[in-house]
Amino acid sequence: FYVQDVMMTALEQTPLATATLAGGCFWCLEAVFTRLRGVHDVRSGYTGGYTPNPTYAEVCEGHSGHAEAVRITFDENLIAFSTLLEVFFAVHDPTTLNRQGHDIGTQYRSAIFCHDARQRAQAESVMAELAHACHWPDPIVTQVVDAGVFYPAEMAHYRYFDQHPGQPYCRAVVGPKVAKLQQYFIHLVKETSGT
């Protein structure tokens, strides 16, 4: 029992942190971030608006003020917040205001919801570096705002891509983002991406 107790104590002391990101449909971001080493959990949900306990339908209508977002729980010893941001900016277009591809509306805005001053500083630094490098022809419009209440999405959205890989939106939109992750960030991907 001693070895098990030591292992449990070490696990309990793991420095887990939270990141909240929005960049279009949350199915895309969830599918990407669940595959990264050091990420313990990714939950799709709604944040940044004013409607309490919104439903998916209410958010899709665009009147709740909320963005579709993901809340990522990660081990800072294994993956840095800045690395999460690097992946975030690689898998969505941060230059289109309130839009990702055919998904249009404020609910699809690009945003980093910061949980502390350090995250805000890192977000602003990463964005300044990307702007300086002229990575995109248009300016970055990603919002950097304080994290607020996060409302988890309905369970039907949990691991949506993994549950429905053949669904047309998943094939056309989510799949290419996961493929991009595998192509450019294979060194960060879990050996078994379903865990």
PDB file of C-alpha atoms in Angstrom:
ATOM      1  CA  PHE A   1       0.000   0.000   0.000  1.00  0.00           C
ATOM      2  CA  TYR A   2       2.931   2.348   0.632  1.00  0.00           C
ATOM      3  CA  VAL A   3       3.918   2.564  -3.050  1.00  0.00           C
ATOM      4  CA  GLN A   4       0.310   3.212  -4.037  1.00  0.00           C
ATOM      5  CA  ASP A   5       0.010   5.933  -1.366  1.00  0.00           C
ATOM      6  CA  VAL A   6       3.186   7.633  -2.643  1.00  0.00           C
ATOM      7  CA  MET A   7       1.920   7.485  -6.230  1.00  0.00           C
ATOM      8  CA  MET A   8      -1.457   8.936  -5.223  1.00  0.00           C
ATOM      9  CA  THR A   9       0.247  11.720  -3.245  1.00  0.00           C
ATOM     10  CA  ALA A  10       2.440  12.589  -6.249  1.00  0.00           C
ATOM     11  CA  LEU A  11      -0.619  12.645  -8.504  1.00  0.00           C
ATOM     12  CA  GLU A  12      -2.500  14.885  -6.092  1.00  0.00           C
ATOM     13  CA  GLN A  13       0.430  17.335  -6.086  1.00  0.00           C
ATOM     14  CA  THR A  14       0.583  17.565  -9.883  1.00  0.00           C
ATOM     15  CA  PRO A  15       0.372  21.289 -10.699  1.00  0.00           C
ATOM     16  CA  LEU A  16      -2.767  21.294 -12.798  1.00  0.00           C
ATOM     17  CA  ALA A  17      -3.701  24.556 -14.455  1.00  0.00           C
ATOM     18  CA  THR A  18      -6.661  25.731 -16.501  1.00  0.00           C
ATOM     19  CA  ALA A  19      -6.786  27.422 -19.883  1.00  0.00           C
ATOM     20  CA  THR A  20      -9.956  28.620 -21.611  1.00  0.00           C
ATOM     21  CA  LEU A  21      -9.831  29.233 -25.350  1.00  0.00           C
ATOM     22  CA  ALA A  22     -12.362  30.039 -28.060  1.00  0.00           C
ATOM     23  CA  GLY A  23     -11.697  29.723 -31.773  1.00  0.00           C
ATOM     24  CA  GLY A  24     -14.764  28.676 -33.693  1.00  0.00           C
ATOM     25  CA  CYS A  25     -16.704  25.480 -33.126  1.00  0.00           C
ATOM     26  CA  PHE A  26     -15.716  23.865 -29.855  1.00  0.00           C
ATOM     27  CA  TRP A  27     -15.742  20.401 -31.446  1.00  0.00           C
ATOM     28  CA  CYS A  28     -12.574  21.421 -33.328  1.00  0.00           C
ATOM     29  CA  LEU A  29     -10.638  22.705 -30.342  1.00  0.00           C
ATOM     30  CA  GLU A  30     -11.689  19.805 -28.126  1.00  0.00           C
ATOM     31  CA  ALA A  31     -10.543  17.257 -30.721  1.00  0.00           C
ATOM     32  CA  VAL A  32      -7.153  18.952 -31.015  1.00  0.00           C
ATOM     33  CA  PHE A  33      -6.371  19.607 -27.355  1.00  0.00           C
ATOM     34  CA  THR A  34      -7.485  16.189 -26.057  1.00  0.00           C
ATOM     35  CA  ARG A  35      -4.642  14.719 -28.111  1.00  0.00           C
ATOM     36  CA  LEU A  36      -1.839  16.670 -26.425  1.00  0.00           C
ATOM     37  CA  ARG A  37       0.486  15.155 -23.843  1.00  0.00           C
ATOM     38  CA  GLY A  38       0.072  16.841 -20.484  1.00  0.00           C
ATOM     39  CA  VAL A  39      -3.589  17.658 -21.093  1.00  0.00           C
ATOM     40  CA  HIS A  40      -5.776  15.912 -18.503  1.00  0.00           C
ATOM     41  CA  ASP A  41      -9.215  17.026 -19.631  1.00  0.00           C
ATOM     42  CA  VAL A  42     -10.917  19.204 -22.221  1.00  0.00           C
ATOM     43  CA  ARG A  43     -14.518  20.325 -21.822  1.00  0.00           C
ATOM     44  CA  SER A  44     -16.565  22.123 -24.428  1.00  0.00           C
ATOM     45  CA  GLY A  45     -18.766  24.894 -23.130  1.00  0.00           C
ATOM     46  CA  TYR A  46     -19.874  28.491 -23.234  1.00  0.00           C
ATOM     47  CA  THR A  47     -18.298  31.592 -21.719  1.00  0.00           C
ATOM     48  CA  GLY A  48     -17.927  35.332 -22.123  1.00  0.00           C
ATOM     49  CA  GLY A  49     -21.603  36.163 -22.358  1.00  0.00           C
ATOM     50  CA  TYR A  50     -24.506  37.200 -20.180  1.00  0.00           C
ATOM     51  CA  THR A  51     -27.107  34.429 -20.445  1.00  0.00           C
ATOM     52  CA  PRO A  52     -26.928  32.124 -17.394  1.00  0.00           C
ATOM     53  CA  ASN A  53     -26.846  28.380 -18.083  1.00  0.00           C
ATOM     54  CA  PRO A  54     -27.181  28.755 -21.852  1.00  0.00           C
ATOM     55  CA  THR A  55     -28.131  25.888 -24.119  1.00  0.00           C
ATOM     56  CA  TYR A  56     -26.387  25.010 -27.365  1.00  0.00           C
ATOM     57  CA  ALA A  57     -29.399  26.315 -29.301  1.00  0.00           C
ATOM     58  CA  GLU A  58     -29.302  29.656 -27.468  1.00  0.00           C
ATOM     59  CA  VAL A  59     -25.593  30.087 -28.124  1.00  0.00           C
ATOM     60  CA  CYS A  60     -25.970  29.114 -31.795  1.00  0.00           C
ATOM     61  CA  GLU A  61     -28.675  31.780 -32.204  1.00  0.00           C
ATOM     62  CA  GLY A  62     -25.995  34.335 -31.317  1.00  0.00           C
ATOM     63  CA  HIS A  63     -27.992  36.247 -28.686  1.00  0.00           C
ATOM     64  CA  SER A  64     -26.376  34.902 -25.493  1.00  0.00           C
ATOM     65  CA  GLY A  65     -23.111  36.811 -25.811  1.00  0.00           C
ATOM     66  CA  HIS A  66     -21.250  33.567 -25.148  1.00  0.00           C
ATOM     67  CA  ALA A  67     -18.502  32.067 -27.266  1.00  0.00           C
ATOM     68  CA  GLU A  68     -18.187  28.368 -27.893  1.00  0.00           C
ATOM     69  CA  ALA A  69     -15.019  27.574 -25.951  1.00  0.00           C
ATOM     70  CA  VAL A  70     -12.984  24.803 -24.380  1.00  0.00           C
ATOM     71  CA  ARG A  71     -11.730  24.604 -20.810  1.00  0.00           C
ATOM     72  CA  ILE A  72      -8.420  22.731 -20.770  1.00  0.00           C
ATOM     73  CA  THR A  73      -6.994  21.186 -17.600  1.00  0.00           C
ATOM     74  CA  PHE A  74      -3.273  20.575 -18.067  1.00  0.00           C
ATOM     75  CA  ASP A  75      -0.077  19.694 -16.229  1.00  0.00           C
ATOM     76  CA  GLU A  76       2.310  22.647 -16.402  1.00  0.00           C
ATOM     77  CA  ASN A  77       5.256  20.285 -15.864  1.00  0.00           C
ATOM     78  CA  LEU A  78       4.437  18.558 -19.146  1.00  0.00           C
ATOM     79  CA  ILE A  79       3.034  21.317 -21.355  1.00  0.00           C
ATOM     80  CA  ALA A  80       3.271  25.081 -21.031  1.00  0.00           C
ATOM     81  CA  PHE A  81       0.435  27.541 -21.495  1.00  0.00           C
ATOM     82  CA  SER A  82       2.489  29.185 -24.248  1.00  0.00           C
ATOM     83  CA  THR A  83       2.636  25.822 -26.065  1.00  0.00           C
ATOM     84  CA  LEU A  84      -1.140  25.525 -25.858  1.00  0.00           C
ATOM     85  CA  LEU A  85      -1.331  28.982 -27.426  1.00  0.00           C
ATOM     86  CA  GLU A  86       1.080  27.966 -30.184  1.00  0.00           C
ATOM     87  CA  VAL A  87      -1.225  25.080 -31.089  1.00  0.00           C
ATOM     88  CA  PHE A  88      -4.308  27.297 -30.711  1.00  0.00           C
ATOM     89  CA  PHE A  89      -3.033  29.856 -33.208  1.00  0.00           C
ATOM     90  CA  ALA A  90      -1.974  27.126 -35.639  1.00  0.00           C
ATOM     91  CA  VAL A  91      -5.353  25.393 -35.849  1.00  0.00           C
ATOM     92  CA  HIS A  92      -7.689  28.359 -36.273  1.00  0.00           C
ATOM     93  CA  ASP A  93      -7.687  31.690 -38.095  1.00  0.00           C
ATOM     94  CA  PRO A  94      -7.274  34.485 -35.533  1.00  0.00           C
ATOM     95  CA  THR A  95      -7.693  37.194 -38.170  1.00  0.00           C
ATOM     96  CA  THR A  96     -11.382  36.731 -38.991  1.00  0.00           C
ATOM     97  CA  LEU A  97     -13.657  38.693 -36.683  1.00  0.00           C
ATOM     98  CA  ASN A  98     -16.507  36.593 -35.272  1.00  0.00           C
ATOM     99  CA  ARG A  99     -15.962  33.906 -37.868  1.00  0.00           C
ATOM    100  CA  GLN A 100     -14.230  30.613 -38.583  1.00  0.00           C
ATOM    101  CA  GLY A 101     -14.857  29.428 -42.115  1.00  0.00           C
ATOM    102  CA  HIS A 102     -18.600  29.069 -42.639  1.00  0.00           C
ATOM    103  CA  ASP A 103     -19.308  29.451 -38.898  1.00  0.00           C
ATOM    104  CA  ILE A 104     -20.297  33.108 -38.513  1.00  0.00           C
ATOM    105  CA  GLY A 105     -21.313  35.037 -35.389  1.00  0.00           C
ATOM    106  CA  THR A 106     -19.869  36.297 -32.115  1.00  0.00           C
ATOM    107  CA  GLN A 107     -20.234  32.791 -30.691  1.00  0.00           C
ATOM    108  CA  TYR A 108     -17.380  31.753 -33.021  1.00  0.00           C
ATOM    109  CA  ARG A 109     -15.005  34.573 -32.045  1.00  0.00           C
ATOM    110  CA  SER A 110     -11.343  34.016 -31.331  1.00  0.00           C
ATOM    111  CA  ALA A 111     -10.608  34.640 -27.644  1.00  0.00           C
ATOM    112  CA  ILE A 112      -8.224  33.785 -24.845  1.00  0.00           C
ATOM    113  CA  PHE A 113      -9.951  33.872 -21.469  1.00  0.00           C
ATOM    114  CA  CYS A 114      -7.105  34.466 -19.003  1.00  0.00           C
ATOM    115  CA  HIS A 115      -7.181  32.925 -15.537  1.00  0.00           C
ATOM    116  CA  ASP A 116      -4.419  35.128 -14.114  1.00  0.00           C
ATOM    117  CA  ALA A 117      -2.003  37.936 -14.944  1.00  0.00           C
ATOM    118  CA  ARG A 118       0.681  35.488 -16.081  1.00  0.00           C
ATOM    119  CA  GLN A 119      -1.620  33.985 -18.713  1.00  0.00           C
ATOM    120  CA  ARG A 120      -2.550  37.465 -19.913  1.00  0.00           C
ATOM    121  CA  ALA A 121       1.116  38.441 -20.238  1.00  0.00           C
ATOM    122  CA  GLN A 122       1.928  35.245 -22.132  1.00  0.00           C
ATOM    123  CA  ALA A 123      -1.066  35.656 -24.445  1.00  0.00           C
ATOM    124  CA  GLU A 124      -0.109  39.232 -25.264  1.00  0.00           C
ATOM    125  CA  SER A 125       3.522  38.210 -25.794  1.00  0.00           C
ATOM    126  CA  VAL A 126       2.656  35.335 -28.153  1.00  0.00           C
ATOM    127  CA  MET A 127       0.283  37.555 -30.121  1.00  0.00           C
ATOM    128  CA  ALA A 128       2.905  40.316 -30.401  1.00  0.00           C
ATOM    129  CA  GLU A 129       5.451  37.800 -31.709  1.00  0.00           C
ATOM    130  CA  LEU A 130       3.001  36.467 -34.285  1.00  0.00           C
ATOM    131  CA  ALA A 131       2.058  39.993 -35.388  1.00  0.00           C
ATOM    132  CA  HIS A 132       5.730  40.963 -35.687  1.00  0.00           C
ATOM    133  CA  ALA A 133       6.414  37.855 -37.785  1.00  0.00           C
ATOM    134  CA  CYS A 134       3.543  38.830 -40.129  1.00  0.00           C
ATOM    135  CA  HIS A 135       2.346  35.242 -39.960  1.00  0.00           C
ATOM    136  CA  TRP A 136      -0.971  36.238 -41.556  1.00  0.00           C
ATOM    137  CA  PRO A 137      -1.691  38.980 -44.103  1.00  0.00           C
ATOM    138  CA  ASP A 138      -4.418  40.429 -41.869  1.00  0.00           C
ATOM    139  CA  PRO A 139      -4.145  41.594 -38.240  1.00  0.00           C
ATOM    140  CA  ILE A 140      -4.960  39.292 -35.334  1.00  0.00           C
ATOM    141  CA  VAL A 141      -8.381  40.038 -33.818  1.00  0.00           C
ATOM    142  CA  THR A 142      -8.225  37.518 -30.958  1.00  0.00           C
ATOM    143  CA  GLN A 143      -9.670  38.947 -27.743  1.00  0.00           C
ATOM    144  CA  VAL A 144      -7.609  38.682 -24.566  1.00  0.00           C
ATOM    145  CA  VAL A 145     -10.037  38.948 -21.667  1.00  0.00           C
ATOM    146  CA  ASP A 146     -10.408  37.756 -18.086  1.00  0.00           C
ATOM    147  CA  ALA A 147     -11.948  34.333 -17.616  1.00  0.00           C
ATOM    148  CA  GLY A 148     -15.445  34.350 -16.174  1.00  0.00           C
ATOM    149  CA  VAL A 149     -18.106  31.741 -15.569  1.00  0.00           C
ATOM    150  CA  PHE A 150     -17.718  28.693 -17.799  1.00  0.00           C
ATOM    151  CA  TYR A 151     -20.868  26.695 -18.546  1.00  0.00           C
ATOM    152  CA  PRO A 152     -20.102  23.124 -19.669  1.00  0.00           C
ATOM    153  CA  ALA A 153     -21.893  22.130 -22.849  1.00  0.00           C
ATOM    154  CA  GLU A 154     -24.430  19.351 -22.966  1.00  0.00           C
ATOM    155  CA  MET A 155     -22.900  15.853 -22.768  1.00  0.00           C
ATOM    156  CA  ALA A 156     -23.838  15.197 -26.398  1.00  0.00           C
ATOM    157  CA  HIS A 157     -20.908  17.465 -27.326  1.00  0.00           C
ATOM    158  CA  TYR A 158     -18.308  15.677 -25.191  1.00  0.00           C
ATOM    159  CA  ARG A 159     -15.616  14.093 -27.396  1.00  0.00           C
ATOM    160  CA  TYR A 160     -17.898  14.786 -30.335  1.00  0.00           C
ATOM    161  CA  PHE A 161     -15.303  14.195 -33.046  1.00  0.00           C
ATOM    162  CA  ASP A 162     -14.171  10.907 -31.512  1.00  0.00           C
ATOM    163  CA  GLN A 163     -17.790   9.749 -31.287  1.00  0.00           C
ATOM    164  CA  HIS A 164     -18.810  10.953 -34.771  1.00  0.00           C
ATOM    165  CA  PRO A 165     -15.739  10.993 -37.072  1.00  0.00           C
ATOM    166  CA  GLY A 166     -17.868  10.288 -40.139  1.00  0.00           C
ATOM    167  CA  GLN A 167     -20.305  13.145 -39.534  1.00  0.00           C
ATOM    168  CA  PRO A 168     -19.990  15.592 -42.497  1.00  0.00           C
ATOM    169  CA  TYR A 169     -18.863  18.606 -40.404  1.00  0.00           C
ATOM    170  CA  CYS A 170     -16.337  16.449 -38.592  1.00  0.00           C
ATOM    171  CA  ARG A 171     -14.925  15.115 -41.869  1.00  0.00           C
ATOM    172  CA  ALA A 172     -14.810  18.520 -43.553  1.00  0.00           C
ATOM    173  CA  VAL A 173     -13.776  20.827 -40.695  1.00  0.00           C
ATOM    174  CA  VAL A 174     -12.624  19.023 -37.552  1.00  0.00           C
ATOM    175  CA  GLY A 175     -10.639  16.259 -39.257  1.00  0.00           C
ATOM    176  CA  PRO A 176      -8.308  18.640 -41.138  1.00  0.00           C
ATOM    177  CA  LYS A 177      -7.483  20.462 -37.881  1.00  0.00           C
ATOM    178  CA  VAL A 178      -6.583  17.178 -36.190  1.00  0.00           C
ATOM    179  CA  ALA A 179      -4.490  16.256 -39.254  1.00  0.00           C
ATOM    180  CA  LYS A 180      -2.699  19.612 -38.993  1.00  0.00           C
ATOM    181  CA  LEU A 181      -1.914  18.879 -35.353  1.00  0.00           C
ATOM    182  CA  GLN A 182      -0.493  15.484 -36.329  1.00  0.00           C
ATOM    183  CA  GLN A 183       1.588  17.070 -39.091  1.00  0.00           C
ATOM    184  CA  TYR A 184       3.089  20.051 -37.255  1.00  0.00           C
ATOM    185  CA  PHE A 185       2.951  19.060 -33.565  1.00  0.00           C
ATOM    186  CA  ILE A 186       3.493  15.296 -33.617  1.00  0.00           C
ATOM    187  CA  HIS A 187       6.105  15.713 -30.854  1.00  0.00           C
ATOM    188  CA  LEU A 188       3.331  16.952 -28.544  1.00  0.00           C
ATOM    189  CA  VAL A 189       0.733  14.292 -29.343  1.00  0.00           C
ATOM    190  CA  LYS A 190      -0.094  11.519 -26.882  1.00  0.00           C
ATOM    191  CA  GLU A 191       0.946   8.049 -27.998  1.00  0.00           C
ATOM    192  CA  THR A 192      -2.659   6.929 -27.527  1.00  0.00           C
ATOM    193  CA  SER A 193      -4.726   9.977 -28.483  1.00  0.00           C
ATOM    194  CA  GLY A 194      -7.960   8.450 -27.207  1.00  0.00           C
ATOM    195  CA  THR A 195      -6.870   8.792 -23.563  1.00  0.00           C
TER     196      THR A 195
END
